C-alpha cells in the first residue's frame, strides 16, 4: 500500500481550440481533506471530471490504491469508491429522495425487481449519517437547494466511497449549513475517506483542509500543507503570472456617462438585486465576481434575456424599455454571451450567415431579396479587419477555433455599429495568442468611443483591461475600484463580501 | 489545412447510402420487369411526385427549425375535401351544397389555401407562444383537423367534379397547346414530348422555385436556418423567433392546401381518408433528402431527391410484385435507416 490513496499524474486534456489540462497532477492521502484551488478556468473541475470518468484524459495516468486504473465512466468510478458532488446539481426533482440517492444502482430482489423496502430503509440510514432528517419517500423537489446538496453527499456516503470530490459545495449554503457540512466532512475524514474540496472561499479552505494543491491555466503549481499557508500566498500562486505584455496599451479616454442602470432587480430573489452602475463613453468597465455572483444574469437581464422586476436603464438620458433582446439591439446594445456554443454561434451555418444574421435588414433589395454581394463584402471586410482565419466565408463556423468564432461573433455586432458592448467572458476557451487579438479589438472599440462592459473571471484580465472594475457578490454590486488601483486583493475582498 | 474539395469515396458512399441503394434497386427492377422504363410509368412517377413534393416543401421548413408537422396529411385531406365541396358539378345530384354558385377552380384553390393558412397560424402560435413541443402540438392538430373533416363531410365521400377541376390533374402541356392551336397533337413528336409534362409538374416547379428563392435569398430564409442552427443564439442576435416560426407553419399549411387541391383533382374524389399517412411520407422524404433532424440544414433540391427516392422505392416494389403489406415494412425501414445515417454524420463529429 502506497502512501497515497489516489494519484493523478501528467494529466493532459484538450478541448477543441484549447488545452484545458497541461500535465496536471494530484495526490490524495487517506483520511485527509485536500483543497484544490485556482482561478475560474484553471482546470479544477476538468481534472475532477477526468478522475470521475466524465471526461477521458488524452494523456496521463491514475493510480488508485497502488494500482494504475482506467476509469471508464461515472458508474465505474462509483463502483471503485470514487464519488463526486457536482457544482451544478443534477437532481431528478420529481422522484423521491431515496430514488435520487440510489438511481442507477437500485437494490434489487429476485434479480429484476427494485427492492423498495430496502431502498427506503437504507436511504433513511444514510440520511441520518448526514444529519438530514427527512422522509426518504418525499419528493426531492420539495427540498431547498442546500438540502439537495446534502442529499448528493448522502448519495456519495451511501456508495461507501473512499474518495469524495466536493466541487464548490458551499456556494449556495448559509453559514449554519456550512457548519453542518463541515461536521459531516470531519466525520468522513475520521473514517479514512480522502476528500477533494474545491472552493473559492479562503477562510473555509484554511479551516477545513489538510493540504492545498494550486492550479493555474491547467498546470500544476504546487502542493502545500494548509497550516503553512496564508490567503495572500494562495492568491499570488493562483494568479501568479506576469501582468506586463499580456495586454495592449490602451489609448481610450472615458468621456461622459452614457449608459446608466439603477436599482436593477431580478424576479428571482436569489439572483441580481438593486444593481446600480453606469458606463462612460469610451470606457471599459470590468465586472468581477466569483461563480454564483450573478454577473451573467445581471447582464442578460439588461439585454432582455432574463426578466427583471424593477429597475431603470437609461442611455444618453433616454429611458429604455427592454423586454427581449431585439429591444436592446434596436437601442444600440450588443452582447457576446458567456457560452459561445449554446447562445452565440449558429454552428451548422456558414461564417457569412453568422456575421450577417443580426443586420440583414440593411441588405434588403426592395424589402424582399437579400443583396448577396453586399453581404459578402461585409463578411470579407470583417474577415480582413479582425483577421479571422477561415478557409472561406462558406465554411461552417463550428469548424473554426474558439478565437475565430469569437471574432465572427464580434463582427456580427460590428455590422450593426452598436454603442454599448456587453462582453461576457470574451476570452473564455480561447488560446493565449488569440486572447491578445481579442484584447486589441476591445481596446479599439473603447478608443472609438464605444462603451464596453466586460465580465471576466480572470483577475489579471480585469486588471489589465479595465478602466474601472465593478465587483459583485451574491447578486449585489459590492463596489467599484479604479482600474489603476485594482489588484487581486481588493477585488477578492469585495467579491467575498457575503451578507 | 485540410483540402476541402478532395473527393472522399467512403464519405460519399455513407452520405448518400440510401439514394444509391434505391438507384440500385431501380436498375435491378428495370432488368427484371418489362414496362418499368416506359412512358406511362415515367409520367405516373411525375404525377405522383408533384403533390408529394409540395407537401414535403411545406414540412421541410418545420423540420429545419427542429420542429415537425404531423398534421400535414390531415390538412391535405381537409383541403381536398373543401376543394371537392367547392368544385362539384353544378348539376350533380349528390352535390354537398346545391345552392353554391359555379366557382372557377383558381378561385377555389385560393380559398382552400387561405382556409388552411388559419390552421398553420394556430399551429405556429401554439408552438411559438405556448411553447408546446411541435410533435405534440401538431399531433393534436392532426386529430382536430380530422374531426373537422369528418364533421363537415358527414363522413361521406364526394365526387362529381367539374371537368375544369379534373383537368388540373389530368391535363398536360400537350392538352394546353392543343387547346391553343385547336389541333390534335397525339402523333406529333413535340406533342408527345409535351405530354410528359403534366400541369401538376408545373405547380410543383413553381412551388420549388418559390421555396428555393425564399430559403436562399430572403431574410425569412436566413432567420429560419438561424433558428434551426441554434434557437437561443438566434434570439440573442435579435431574430424575432416567434414571428418566424408562425410564418413557417402558415406557409407549410398554405402548401398543404395547394397539395390537397391537386390530390383531390388527381383522385377525382375526396373523403376523410384522402392523403392518409402523407405527413410521414413527407417527413421521411425530407430526411432522406438531407434535411437534418438536428436542424439548420436542408435544401429544396434535397427535398426533391428525397421525394423521388421514396416514390421510386414504392414503384419498384410494386413492379417486383411485392405484397403491398411488405411495402410498408420496406418503407419503414428506409425511414429509420435514413435518419440513423443522418445522425451518424453528427455523432462522428463529437
Tab-separated table of C-alpha atoms in Angstrom, chain A residues 12-421:
chain	number	residue	atom	x	y	z
A	12	UNK	CA	-3.454	16.281	-20.376
A	13	UNK	CA	-6.908	17.132	-21.699
A	14	UNK	CA	-7.509	19.155	-24.839
A	15	UNK	CA	-10.821	20.582	-25.975
A	16	UNK	CA	-11.239	21.944	-29.482
A	17	UNK	CA	-9.044	25.024	-29.580
A	18	UNK	CA	-7.838	24.989	-26.002
A	19	UNK	CA	-5.643	22.943	-23.698
A	20	UNK	CA	-7.681	22.596	-20.506
A	21	UNK	CA	-5.176	20.465	-18.597
A	22	UNK	CA	-1.450	20.529	-19.201
A	23	UNK	CA	0.313	17.839	-17.187
A	24	UNK	CA	-1.751	18.390	-14.077
A	25	UNK	CA	-1.289	16.193	-11.029
A	26	UNK	CA	-2.901	15.484	-7.685
A	27	UNK	CA	-2.034	13.186	-4.776
A	28	UNK	CA	-4.617	12.287	-2.174
A	29	UNK	CA	-3.805	10.801	1.232
A	30	UNK	CA	-6.313	8.621	3.038
A	31	UNK	CA	-8.238	10.374	5.804
A	32	UNK	CA	-7.443	13.889	4.722
A	33	UNK	CA	-9.136	16.883	3.155
A	34	UNK	CA	-7.312	18.109	0.094
A	35	UNK	CA	-8.256	21.538	-1.213
A	36	UNK	CA	-7.919	22.177	-4.934
A	37	UNK	CA	-7.588	25.831	-5.787
A	38	UNK	CA	-7.218	28.038	-8.832
A	39	UNK	CA	-8.941	30.775	-10.759
A	40	UNK	CA	-12.077	30.029	-12.724
A	41	UNK	CA	-10.949	28.121	-15.773
A	42	UNK	CA	-7.745	26.878	-14.152
A	43	UNK	CA	-8.874	23.317	-14.810
A	44	UNK	CA	-10.002	22.164	-11.358
A	45	UNK	CA	-13.394	20.884	-12.440
A	46	UNK	CA	-11.933	19.377	-15.601
A	47	UNK	CA	-9.359	17.468	-13.571
A	48	UNK	CA	-12.070	16.183	-11.255
A	49	UNK	CA	-14.250	15.165	-14.182
A	50	UNK	CA	-11.293	13.189	-15.513
A	51	UNK	CA	-10.972	11.458	-12.146
A	52	UNK	CA	-14.689	10.712	-12.072
A	53	UNK	CA	-14.683	9.380	-15.633
A	54	UNK	CA	-16.924	12.055	-17.188
A	55	UNK	CA	-14.032	13.130	-19.394
A	56	UNK	CA	-11.393	10.836	-20.784
A	57	UNK	CA	-7.912	12.250	-20.486
A	58	UNK	CA	-5.713	12.448	-23.549
A	59	UNK	CA	-2.583	11.609	-21.584
A	60	UNK	CA	-1.700	10.752	-18.016
A	61	UNK	CA	-2.442	8.039	-15.502
A	62	UNK	CA	-4.490	7.427	-12.402
A	63	UNK	CA	-3.079	5.270	-9.637
A	64	UNK	CA	-5.715	4.120	-7.221
A	65	UNK	CA	-4.752	2.210	-4.083
A	66	UNK	CA	-1.350	1.454	-5.546
A	67	UNK	CA	-2.537	0.191	-8.902
A	68	UNK	CA	-2.888	2.009	-12.218
A	69	UNK	CA	-6.540	2.086	-13.208
A	70	UNK	CA	-8.555	3.224	-16.164
A	71	UNK	CA	-11.837	4.803	-15.128
A	72	UNK	CA	-14.314	4.220	-17.900
A	73	UNK	CA	-17.205	6.302	-16.678
A	74	UNK	CA	-19.044	7.630	-13.625
A	75	UNK	CA	-20.560	4.249	-12.825
A	76	UNK	CA	-17.129	2.639	-12.921
A	77	UNK	CA	-15.818	5.383	-10.638
A	78	UNK	CA	-18.665	4.845	-8.157
A	79	UNK	CA	-18.087	1.099	-8.149
A	80	UNK	CA	-14.447	1.723	-7.292
A	81	UNK	CA	-15.439	4.021	-4.416
A	82	UNK	CA	-14.923	7.412	-6.020
A	83	UNK	CA	-17.894	9.757	-5.649
A	84	UNK	CA	-18.454	13.315	-6.775
A	85	UNK	CA	-20.819	16.063	-5.723
A	86	UNK	CA	-21.129	18.384	-8.686
A	87	UNK	CA	-21.036	22.141	-8.695
A	88	UNK	CA	-24.167	22.096	-10.816
A	89	UNK	CA	-26.519	19.629	-9.199
A	90	UNK	CA	-28.194	17.109	-11.452
A	91	UNK	CA	-31.170	16.023	-9.422
A	92	UNK	CA	-34.429	14.437	-10.547
A	93	UNK	CA	-36.815	16.665	-8.581
A	94	UNK	CA	-39.955	14.685	-9.429
A	95	UNK	CA	-38.683	11.457	-7.838
A	96	UNK	CA	-38.237	10.589	-4.169
A	97	UNK	CA	-35.134	11.343	-2.122
A	98	UNK	CA	-34.358	7.639	-1.873
A	99	UNK	CA	-34.618	7.125	-5.612
A	100	UNK	CA	-32.286	10.042	-6.192
A	101	UNK	CA	-29.760	8.502	-3.839
A	102	UNK	CA	-29.926	5.066	-5.441
A	103	UNK	CA	-30.537	5.993	-9.058
A	104	UNK	CA	-28.543	3.722	-11.348
A	105	UNK	CA	-27.791	1.197	-8.605
A	106	UNK	CA	-31.128	0.351	-7.026
A	107	UNK	CA	-31.113	-2.535	-4.541
A	108	UNK	CA	-32.749	-5.482	-6.321
A	109	UNK	CA	-34.639	-8.564	-5.351
A	110	UNK	CA	-35.217	-11.657	-7.464
A	111	UNK	CA	-32.817	-10.196	-9.969
A	112	UNK	CA	-35.224	-7.800	-11.665
A	113	UNK	CA	-37.477	-6.089	-9.135
A	114	UNK	CA	-36.451	-2.932	-7.325
A	115	UNK	CA	-36.407	-3.685	-3.619
A	116	UNK	CA	-38.237	-0.547	-2.490
A	117	UNK	CA	-38.357	-1.521	1.164
A	118	UNK	CA	-34.615	-1.969	1.385
A	119	UNK	CA	-34.046	1.188	-0.628
A	120	UNK	CA	-36.106	3.328	1.747
A	121	UNK	CA	-34.531	1.739	4.813
A	122	UNK	CA	-31.011	2.229	3.528
A	123	UNK	CA	-31.816	5.762	2.423
A	124	UNK	CA	-33.100	6.633	5.901
A	125	UNK	CA	-29.855	5.260	7.269
A	126	UNK	CA	-27.567	7.384	5.090
A	127	UNK	CA	-29.725	10.460	5.550
A	128	UNK	CA	-29.190	10.076	9.286
A	129	UNK	CA	-25.476	9.910	8.640
A	130	UNK	CA	-25.501	13.353	7.018
A	131	UNK	CA	-27.803	14.709	9.747
A	132	UNK	CA	-30.673	15.235	7.351
A	133	UNK	CA	-33.962	14.440	8.990
A	134	UNK	CA	-36.225	13.774	6.041
A	135	UNK	CA	-38.615	11.116	4.890
A	136	UNK	CA	-36.767	9.253	2.114
A	137	UNK	CA	-40.112	8.915	0.294
A	138	UNK	CA	-40.527	12.701	-0.038
A	139	UNK	CA	-40.081	14.213	-3.456
A	140	UNK	CA	-36.613	15.674	-3.870
A	141	UNK	CA	-38.107	18.798	-5.405
A	142	UNK	CA	-39.625	19.781	-2.058
A	143	UNK	CA	-36.153	20.367	-0.566
A	144	UNK	CA	-34.118	23.557	-0.732
A	145	UNK	CA	-31.010	23.718	-2.901
A	146	UNK	CA	-28.709	23.288	0.088
A	147	UNK	CA	-30.681	20.296	1.312
A	148	UNK	CA	-30.437	18.756	-2.134
A	149	UNK	CA	-26.707	19.247	-1.877
A	150	UNK	CA	-26.700	17.275	1.367
A	151	UNK	CA	-28.712	14.563	-0.383
A	152	UNK	CA	-25.972	14.453	-3.017
A	153	UNK	CA	-23.437	13.989	-0.231
A	154	UNK	CA	-25.638	11.284	1.281
A	155	UNK	CA	-25.551	9.600	-2.110
A	156	UNK	CA	-21.757	9.659	-2.017
A	157	UNK	CA	-21.742	8.321	1.530
A	158	UNK	CA	-24.144	5.523	0.608
A	159	UNK	CA	-21.709	4.399	-2.088
A	160	UNK	CA	-19.260	3.747	0.742
A	161	UNK	CA	-16.779	5.915	-1.056
A	162	UNK	CA	-13.086	6.104	-0.375
A	163	UNK	CA	-12.609	9.286	-2.383
A	164	UNK	CA	-15.179	12.070	-2.272
A	165	UNK	CA	-14.993	15.066	-4.577
A	166	UNK	CA	-16.869	18.182	-3.439
A	167	UNK	CA	-16.985	20.788	-6.213
A	168	UNK	CA	-17.876	24.182	-4.703
A	169	UNK	CA	-20.159	22.584	-2.138
A	170	UNK	CA	-20.842	25.744	-0.146
A	171	UNK	CA	-21.618	28.192	-2.941
A	172	UNK	CA	-25.325	28.067	-2.122
A	173	UNK	CA	-25.228	27.283	1.595
A	174	UNK	CA	-25.911	29.541	4.569
A	175	UNK	CA	-23.385	29.816	7.411
A	176	UNK	CA	-25.282	27.292	9.565
A	177	UNK	CA	-25.498	24.853	6.683
A	178	UNK	CA	-21.769	25.236	6.064
A	179	UNK	CA	-21.134	24.250	9.703
A	180	UNK	CA	-23.328	21.179	9.243
A	181	UNK	CA	-21.408	20.282	6.102
A	182	UNK	CA	-18.085	20.666	7.887
A	183	UNK	CA	-19.232	18.322	10.642
A	184	UNK	CA	-20.025	15.700	8.011
A	185	UNK	CA	-16.717	16.288	6.236
A	186	UNK	CA	-14.849	15.871	9.529
A	187	UNK	CA	-16.681	12.629	10.276
A	188	UNK	CA	-15.872	11.267	6.833
A	189	UNK	CA	-12.225	12.221	7.286
A	190	UNK	CA	-12.257	10.358	10.601
A	191	UNK	CA	-13.446	7.263	8.705
A	192	UNK	CA	-10.434	7.467	6.402
A	193	UNK	CA	-12.116	8.977	3.343
A	194	UNK	CA	-9.952	11.132	1.063
A	195	UNK	CA	-11.858	14.306	0.288
A	196	UNK	CA	-11.133	16.710	-2.548
A	197	UNK	CA	-12.554	20.091	-1.688
A	198	UNK	CA	-12.918	22.728	-4.394
A	199	UNK	CA	-13.845	26.201	-3.214
A	200	UNK	CA	-13.033	29.850	-3.711
A	201	UNK	CA	-13.627	30.769	-0.104
A	202	UNK	CA	-10.216	31.201	1.547
A	203	UNK	CA	-11.352	31.061	5.158
A	204	UNK	CA	-13.150	27.763	4.538
A	205	UNK	CA	-10.140	26.272	2.818
A	206	UNK	CA	-7.776	27.241	5.568
A	207	UNK	CA	-10.152	25.892	8.204
A	208	UNK	CA	-11.138	22.539	6.790
A	209	UNK	CA	-8.281	21.325	4.639
A	210	UNK	CA	-5.084	19.468	5.455
A	211	UNK	CA	-3.330	20.029	2.146
A	212	UNK	CA	-3.772	22.505	-0.682
A	213	UNK	CA	-2.955	21.994	-4.359
A	214	UNK	CA	-2.967	25.067	-6.563
A	215	UNK	CA	-3.544	25.018	-10.320
A	216	UNK	CA	-3.216	27.722	-12.936
A	217	UNK	CA	-4.040	27.548	-16.665
A	218	UNK	CA	-4.413	23.798	-16.478
A	219	UNK	CA	-0.983	23.343	-14.940
A	220	UNK	CA	0.079	22.045	-11.570
A	221	UNK	CA	1.660	24.811	-9.477
A	222	UNK	CA	2.315	23.024	-6.209
A	223	UNK	CA	1.018	21.335	-3.088
A	224	UNK	CA	1.420	22.745	0.419
A	225	UNK	CA	0.364	21.900	3.963
A	226	UNK	CA	-2.660	24.036	4.730
A	227	UNK	CA	-1.288	25.267	8.020
A	228	UNK	CA	1.730	26.885	6.331
A	229	UNK	CA	-0.448	28.925	4.008
A	230	UNK	CA	-1.831	32.441	4.100
A	231	UNK	CA	-4.551	33.965	1.930
A	232	UNK	CA	-2.045	36.272	0.260
A	233	UNK	CA	0.258	33.422	-0.630
A	234	UNK	CA	-2.574	31.421	-2.180
A	235	UNK	CA	-3.788	34.357	-4.271
A	236	UNK	CA	-0.295	35.099	-5.545
A	237	UNK	CA	0.141	31.473	-6.566
A	238	UNK	CA	-3.303	31.324	-8.154
A	239	UNK	CA	-2.903	34.473	-10.242
A	240	UNK	CA	0.859	34.391	-10.347
A	241	UNK	CA	1.630	35.433	-13.894
A	242	UNK	CA	3.468	38.444	-15.177
A	243	UNK	CA	0.894	41.074	-15.984
A	244	UNK	CA	3.023	43.080	-18.402
A	245	UNK	CA	2.891	42.471	-22.178
A	246	UNK	CA	-0.228	40.376	-21.993
A	247	UNK	CA	-2.436	43.345	-22.734
A	248	UNK	CA	-2.245	46.058	-25.365
A	249	UNK	CA	-1.601	49.626	-24.282
A	250	UNK	CA	-4.894	51.426	-24.370
A	251	UNK	CA	-5.355	54.951	-25.580
A	252	UNK	CA	-9.068	55.356	-24.919
A	253	UNK	CA	-10.255	58.274	-22.813
A	254	UNK	CA	-13.514	57.745	-20.947
A	255	UNK	CA	-15.917	60.633	-21.577
A	256	UNK	CA	-19.305	61.495	-20.131
A	257	UNK	CA	-21.664	58.916	-18.631
A	258	UNK	CA	-23.899	57.479	-21.369
A	259	UNK	CA	-25.327	54.241	-20.044
A	260	UNK	CA	-26.925	54.073	-16.629
A	261	UNK	CA	-28.574	51.285	-14.694
A	262	UNK	CA	-30.479	51.965	-11.497
A	263	UNK	CA	-31.818	49.548	-8.917
A	264	UNK	CA	-31.989	46.681	-11.408
A	265	UNK	CA	-33.569	43.663	-9.711
A	266	UNK	CA	-34.340	40.158	-10.939
A	267	UNK	CA	-37.694	38.458	-10.497
A	268	UNK	CA	-35.706	35.649	-8.862
A	269	UNK	CA	-34.951	36.734	-5.274
A	270	UNK	CA	-31.687	34.770	-5.270
A	271	UNK	CA	-30.393	36.466	-8.401
A	272	UNK	CA	-29.214	40.039	-9.021
A	273	UNK	CA	-30.856	42.783	-6.974
A	274	UNK	CA	-30.651	46.569	-6.579
A	275	UNK	CA	-27.798	46.770	-9.065
A	276	UNK	CA	-26.868	50.339	-9.950
A	277	UNK	CA	-23.943	51.372	-12.114
A	278	UNK	CA	-23.019	53.476	-15.100
A	279	UNK	CA	-20.644	53.299	-18.037
A	280	UNK	CA	-18.947	56.203	-19.761
A	281	UNK	CA	-18.412	56.775	-23.425
A	282	UNK	CA	-15.170	55.086	-24.423
A	283	UNK	CA	-14.812	53.280	-21.123
A	284	UNK	CA	-14.113	49.635	-20.375
A	285	UNK	CA	-15.961	48.611	-17.245
A	286	UNK	CA	-14.729	45.282	-15.907
A	287	UNK	CA	-17.156	43.157	-13.914
A	288	UNK	CA	-15.605	40.862	-11.314
A	289	UNK	CA	-17.101	38.258	-9.032
A	290	UNK	CA	-16.974	34.627	-8.004
A	291	UNK	CA	-19.007	31.855	-9.550
A	292	UNK	CA	-22.589	32.492	-8.463
A	293	UNK	CA	-22.154	36.243	-8.134
A	294	UNK	CA	-24.927	36.637	-10.768
A	295	UNK	CA	-22.858	38.802	-13.106
A	296	UNK	CA	-24.012	36.968	-16.224
A	297	UNK	CA	-27.581	37.001	-15.004
A	298	UNK	CA	-27.446	40.774	-14.467
A	299	UNK	CA	-26.072	41.418	-17.928
A	300	UNK	CA	-28.501	39.006	-19.585
A	301	UNK	CA	-31.237	40.818	-17.684
A	302	UNK	CA	-30.104	44.133	-19.155
A	303	UNK	CA	-30.080	42.572	-22.616
A	304	UNK	CA	-33.633	41.249	-22.230
A	305	UNK	CA	-32.729	37.572	-21.937
A	306	UNK	CA	-33.917	37.390	-18.334
A	307	UNK	CA	-36.861	39.027	-16.625
A	308	UNK	CA	-36.490	41.824	-14.128
A	309	UNK	CA	-38.988	43.039	-11.555
A	310	UNK	CA	-37.640	46.542	-11.007
A	311	UNK	CA	-35.019	48.889	-12.341
A	312	UNK	CA	-34.348	51.618	-14.830
A	313	UNK	CA	-31.964	51.617	-17.796
A	314	UNK	CA	-31.090	54.911	-19.440
A	315	UNK	CA	-28.987	55.527	-22.498
A	316	UNK	CA	-27.939	59.107	-23.215
A	317	UNK	CA	-30.661	60.362	-20.910
A	318	UNK	CA	-33.390	58.322	-22.605
A	319	UNK	CA	-35.059	55.553	-20.668
A	320	UNK	CA	-35.030	52.145	-22.379
A	321	UNK	CA	-37.727	49.533	-22.101
A	322	UNK	CA	-36.077	46.176	-22.690
A	323	UNK	CA	-38.152	43.022	-22.600
A	324	UNK	CA	-36.419	40.958	-25.259
A	325	UNK	CA	-33.013	41.018	-26.966
A	326	UNK	CA	-34.494	42.748	-30.004
A	327	UNK	CA	-35.378	45.789	-27.860
A	328	UNK	CA	-31.816	46.010	-26.576
A	329	UNK	CA	-30.326	45.563	-30.041
A	330	UNK	CA	-32.590	48.241	-31.509
A	331	UNK	CA	-31.448	50.577	-28.727
A	332	UNK	CA	-27.820	50.062	-29.762
A	333	UNK	CA	-26.696	47.427	-27.265
A	334	UNK	CA	-24.792	44.326	-28.294
A	335	UNK	CA	-23.935	41.293	-26.213
A	336	UNK	CA	-21.443	38.485	-26.535
A	337	UNK	CA	-22.823	35.749	-24.350
A	338	UNK	CA	-20.779	33.639	-21.992
A	339	UNK	CA	-21.484	30.288	-23.602
A	340	UNK	CA	-20.469	30.716	-27.209
A	341	UNK	CA	-21.678	27.291	-28.239
A	342	UNK	CA	-25.086	27.470	-26.545
A	343	UNK	CA	-26.143	31.037	-27.257
A	344	UNK	CA	-23.610	32.502	-29.661
A	345	UNK	CA	-22.707	30.650	-32.804
A	346	UNK	CA	-25.140	29.181	-35.291
A	347	UNK	CA	-22.980	26.078	-35.515
A	348	UNK	CA	-24.047	24.429	-38.759
A	349	UNK	CA	-24.357	27.707	-40.656
A	350	UNK	CA	-21.631	29.428	-42.609
A	351	UNK	CA	-19.341	32.198	-41.429
A	352	UNK	CA	-21.212	34.569	-43.768
A	353	UNK	CA	-24.604	33.691	-42.272
A	354	UNK	CA	-23.210	34.066	-38.779
A	355	UNK	CA	-21.788	37.505	-39.493
A	356	UNK	CA	-24.873	38.847	-41.222
A	357	UNK	CA	-27.748	37.404	-39.194
A	358	UNK	CA	-28.200	40.444	-36.934
A	359	UNK	CA	-28.012	43.039	-39.701
A	360	UNK	CA	-29.973	41.515	-42.593
A	361	UNK	CA	-32.386	44.467	-42.625
A	362	UNK	CA	-29.613	46.626	-44.021
A	363	UNK	CA	-29.110	44.356	-47.010
A	364	UNK	CA	-32.598	44.051	-48.443
A	365	UNK	CA	-33.249	44.982	-52.056
A	366	UNK	CA	-36.779	46.282	-52.402
A	367	UNK	CA	-37.627	44.951	-48.964
A	368	UNK	CA	-37.601	41.335	-50.117
A	369	UNK	CA	-34.421	39.982	-51.629
A	370	UNK	CA	-31.099	39.940	-49.862
A	371	UNK	CA	-28.121	41.522	-51.555
A	372	UNK	CA	-25.687	38.593	-51.517
A	373	UNK	CA	-22.894	40.701	-52.963
A	374	UNK	CA	-23.078	43.347	-50.257
A	375	UNK	CA	-23.264	40.671	-47.572
A	376	UNK	CA	-20.161	39.017	-48.989
A	377	UNK	CA	-18.425	42.411	-48.945
A	378	UNK	CA	-19.385	42.884	-45.302
A	379	UNK	CA	-18.014	39.446	-44.458
A	380	UNK	CA	-14.754	39.915	-46.358
A	381	UNK	CA	-14.349	43.330	-44.794
A	382	UNK	CA	-14.656	41.878	-41.295
A	383	UNK	CA	-12.524	38.846	-42.073
A	384	UNK	CA	-9.745	41.238	-43.096
A	385	UNK	CA	-10.284	43.800	-40.327
A	386	UNK	CA	-10.357	41.312	-37.457
A	387	UNK	CA	-8.024	38.870	-39.238
A	388	UNK	CA	-10.437	35.952	-38.940
A	389	UNK	CA	-8.787	32.761	-40.077
A	390	UNK	CA	-11.306	30.840	-42.159
A	391	UNK	CA	-10.900	28.867	-45.387
A	392	UNK	CA	-13.851	30.735	-46.914
A	393	UNK	CA	-16.981	32.640	-45.999
A	394	UNK	CA	-18.965	29.470	-46.694
A	395	UNK	CA	-17.134	27.434	-44.043
A	396	UNK	CA	-19.269	26.191	-41.165
A	397	UNK	CA	-18.486	28.314	-38.119
A	398	UNK	CA	-18.257	25.291	-35.837
A	399	UNK	CA	-15.116	24.129	-37.614
A	400	UNK	CA	-13.237	27.322	-36.650
A	401	UNK	CA	-11.186	27.686	-33.479
A	402	UNK	CA	-12.693	29.369	-30.425
A	403	UNK	CA	-10.838	32.620	-31.012
A	404	UNK	CA	-12.000	32.872	-34.612
A	405	UNK	CA	-15.571	32.024	-33.649
A	406	UNK	CA	-15.443	34.844	-31.127
A	407	UNK	CA	-14.190	37.238	-33.798
A	408	UNK	CA	-17.040	36.213	-36.087
A	409	UNK	CA	-19.492	36.993	-33.290
A	410	UNK	CA	-17.850	40.364	-32.706
A	411	UNK	CA	-18.198	41.100	-36.447
A	412	UNK	CA	-21.873	40.208	-36.201
A	413	UNK	CA	-22.334	43.113	-33.831
A	414	UNK	CA	-19.890	45.473	-35.542
A	415	UNK	CA	-22.108	45.194	-38.629
A	416	UNK	CA	-24.840	46.961	-36.654
A	417	UNK	CA	-22.487	49.540	-35.170
A	418	UNK	CA	-23.876	49.477	-31.622
A	419	UNK	CA	-22.733	51.921	-28.907
A	420	UNK	CA	-22.724	49.637	-25.891
A	421	UNK	CA	-20.941	46.284	-25.930
